[in-house]
Amino acid sequence: PTEGRVCLDDVPLTELAIPDFRQRIAMVTQQTELFNETILYNIKYGRWDASDEEIEEAARKAHAHEFIAEFPDGYKTMVGPNGFRLSGGQRQRIALARAFLRNAEILVLDEATSQIDVESERLIHEALARYVENRTVIMITHRASTLALADAIFEVEHGTVVKRAASQAQA
């Protein structure tokens, strides 16, 4: 910041060790990166010590379990380089499942539902509404339906905040 400070649990970010900060954050972007591995591996990457039940629960929250279960190999399905065997929406839901599994204090969603159909997006928004309790979620979006989840909305142009407003949910 040009003035003041940014803190995480009252600790300035400048005083946090980078590995500690990374453990406390999860990110889902529009251009989802997946490993040339199984769906299970790609979700478990969010938290290596997770049980199969926790992985399935995260996939259900991300509205991914249904399509995963339809594959002949289920969670052991290989996704191919960067997930090319999956649709864009399926890749995003796997990335959301990974983030839900990580259970991070800070979640950054950068157009994270841009390739998902309207019904799946509605179900994911329901899951997000429960997930965001006691967390910081930064949503970068153009979709009005996603903005409805926000406590505050900041409009940014060319790297500068030009407008701040309470969300419609708060109004």
Coordinates of C-alpha atoms in Angstrom, one line a residue:
P1 CA 0.0 0.0 0.0
T2 CA 1.1 3.6 -0.6
E3 CA 0.0 4.3 3.0
G4 CA -1.2 2.3 6.0
R5 CA -0.6 -1.4 6.1
V6 CA -2.3 -4.7 5.1
C7 CA -2.6 -7.2 7.9
L8 CA -3.6 -10.8 8.3
D9 CA -4.8 -11.5 11.8
D10 CA -3.2 -8.2 12.9
V11 CA 0.2 -9.2 11.5
P12 CA 1.5 -6.9 8.7
L13 CA 2.0 -8.9 5.5
T14 CA 5.5 -7.6 5.4
E15 CA 6.2 -9.6 8.6
L16 CA 4.7 -12.9 7.4
A17 CA 7.0 -15.5 6.0
I18 CA 6.0 -16.3 2.4
P19 CA 5.4 -20.0 3.0
D20 CA 3.1 -19.1 6.0
F21 CA 1.1 -16.7 3.8
R22 CA 0.8 -19.2 1.0
Q23 CA -0.6 -21.8 3.4
R24 CA -3.4 -19.4 4.3
I25 CA -4.6 -18.6 0.8
A26 CA -6.3 -20.5 -2.1
M27 CA -6.9 -19.2 -5.6
V28 CA -9.2 -20.3 -8.4
T29 CA -8.7 -18.5 -11.8
Q30 CA -10.5 -18.4 -15.0
Q31 CA -7.6 -20.2 -16.7
T32 CA -7.4 -23.3 -14.5
E33 CA -4.2 -25.1 -14.3
L34 CA -4.4 -28.9 -13.8
F35 CA -1.7 -31.5 -13.7
N36 CA -1.5 -34.4 -16.2
E37 CA -2.7 -36.6 -13.4
T38 CA -5.9 -38.0 -11.9
I39 CA -8.8 -36.0 -10.8
L40 CA -8.1 -37.2 -7.3
Y41 CA -4.5 -35.9 -7.4
N42 CA -5.7 -32.6 -8.8
I43 CA -8.1 -32.1 -6.0
K44 CA -5.8 -33.5 -3.3
Y45 CA -3.2 -31.0 -4.3
G46 CA -5.2 -28.6 -2.1
R47 CA -4.3 -30.6 1.0
W48 CA -2.2 -33.8 0.8
D49 CA -3.4 -35.2 4.1
A50 CA -7.1 -35.1 3.1
S51 CA -9.2 -38.3 3.4
D52 CA -11.2 -39.7 0.5
E53 CA -14.3 -38.5 2.3
E54 CA -13.0 -35.0 2.6
I55 CA -12.1 -35.0 -1.1
E56 CA -15.6 -36.2 -2.1
E57 CA -17.2 -33.6 0.2
A58 CA -15.1 -30.8 -1.4
A59 CA -16.1 -32.1 -4.9
R60 CA -19.7 -32.1 -3.9
K61 CA -19.5 -28.5 -2.7
A62 CA -18.0 -27.5 -6.0
H63 CA -20.7 -29.4 -7.9
A64 CA -18.1 -31.7 -9.4
H65 CA -18.8 -35.1 -7.8
E66 CA -21.7 -35.8 -10.2
F67 CA -19.7 -35.5 -13.4
I68 CA -16.6 -37.2 -11.8
A69 CA -18.8 -40.2 -10.8
E70 CA -19.9 -40.6 -14.4
F71 CA -16.4 -41.3 -15.6
P72 CA -15.6 -45.0 -15.8
D73 CA -12.5 -44.5 -13.5
G74 CA -14.3 -41.9 -11.3
Y75 CA -11.7 -39.9 -9.3
K76 CA -8.9 -42.0 -10.8
T77 CA -9.6 -40.6 -14.3
M78 CA -6.6 -39.1 -15.9
V79 CA -7.3 -35.5 -17.1
G80 CA -4.5 -35.1 -19.6
P81 CA -2.0 -32.2 -19.9
N82 CA -3.6 -29.2 -18.3
G83 CA -6.9 -31.1 -18.1
F84 CA -7.6 -31.1 -21.8
R85 CA -9.9 -34.1 -21.5
L86 CA -12.3 -32.0 -19.4
S87 CA -14.5 -29.1 -20.4
G88 CA -13.6 -25.6 -19.1
G89 CA -16.4 -25.8 -16.6
Q90 CA -15.3 -29.2 -15.3
R91 CA -11.7 -27.9 -14.9
Q92 CA -13.0 -24.9 -12.9
R93 CA -15.1 -27.1 -10.6
I94 CA -12.1 -29.3 -9.9
A95 CA -10.1 -26.2 -9.1
L96 CA -13.0 -25.0 -6.8
A97 CA -13.0 -28.4 -5.1
R98 CA -9.2 -28.1 -4.5
A99 CA -9.8 -24.7 -2.9
F100 CA -12.7 -25.9 -0.8
L101 CA -10.5 -28.8 0.4
R102 CA -7.6 -26.4 1.3
N103 CA -10.1 -24.6 3.6
A104 CA -7.9 -21.5 3.5
E105 CA -8.6 -18.3 5.4
I106 CA -8.3 -16.2 2.2
L107 CA -9.9 -17.3 -1.1
V108 CA -9.3 -15.5 -4.3
L109 CA -11.7 -16.2 -7.1
D110 CA -10.7 -14.6 -10.4
E111 CA -13.6 -15.3 -12.8
A112 CA -13.8 -18.7 -11.2
T113 CA -17.2 -19.6 -12.5
S114 CA -16.9 -18.0 -16.0
Q115 CA -17.1 -21.4 -17.8
I116 CA -19.9 -22.9 -15.7
D117 CA -23.5 -23.2 -16.7
V118 CA -26.1 -21.2 -14.8
E119 CA -27.5 -24.0 -12.7
S120 CA -24.0 -25.2 -11.6
E121 CA -23.1 -21.6 -10.8
R122 CA -26.2 -21.3 -8.6
L123 CA -25.2 -24.4 -6.7
I124 CA -21.6 -23.3 -6.3
H125 CA -22.8 -19.9 -5.0
E126 CA -24.9 -21.7 -2.4
A127 CA -21.7 -23.6 -1.3
L128 CA -19.7 -20.4 -1.4
A129 CA -22.2 -18.7 0.8
R130 CA -21.6 -21.3 3.5
Y131 CA -17.8 -21.4 2.9
V132 CA -17.2 -17.7 3.2
E133 CA -18.2 -17.4 6.8
N134 CA -15.2 -16.2 8.8
R135 CA -13.1 -15.9 5.7
T136 CA -11.8 -13.2 3.4
V137 CA -13.0 -13.9 -0.2
I138 CA -11.8 -11.7 -3.0
M139 CA -14.0 -12.2 -6.1
I140 CA -12.9 -10.7 -9.4
T141 CA -15.8 -11.0 -11.7
H142 CA -18.0 -9.4 -14.4
R143 CA -21.1 -11.5 -13.4
A144 CA -23.8 -9.7 -11.5
S145 CA -24.8 -13.0 -9.9
T146 CA -21.4 -13.4 -8.3
L147 CA -21.4 -9.8 -7.1
A148 CA -24.6 -10.6 -5.1
L149 CA -22.4 -12.7 -2.7
A150 CA -20.2 -9.7 -1.8
D151 CA -20.2 -7.6 1.4
A152 CA -18.6 -4.8 -0.5
I153 CA -17.9 -4.1 -4.2
F154 CA -14.9 -2.3 -5.5
E155 CA -14.8 -1.2 -9.1
V156 CA -11.2 -1.0 -10.4
E157 CA -10.1 0.7 -13.6
H158 CA -6.5 0.6 -14.7
G159 CA -5.3 -0.6 -11.3
T160 CA -7.1 2.1 -9.3
V161 CA -10.2 1.8 -7.2
V162 CA -12.7 4.2 -8.7
K163 CA -15.9 3.2 -6.8
R164 CA -16.8 1.4 -3.6
A165 CA -20.3 0.3 -2.8
A166 CA -22.2 -2.0 -0.5
S167 CA -23.4 -5.1 -2.2
Q168 CA -27.1 -5.5 -3.1
A169 CA -27.2 -8.2 -0.3
Q170 CA -26.1 -5.5 2.2
A171 CA -28.4 -2.8 0.9

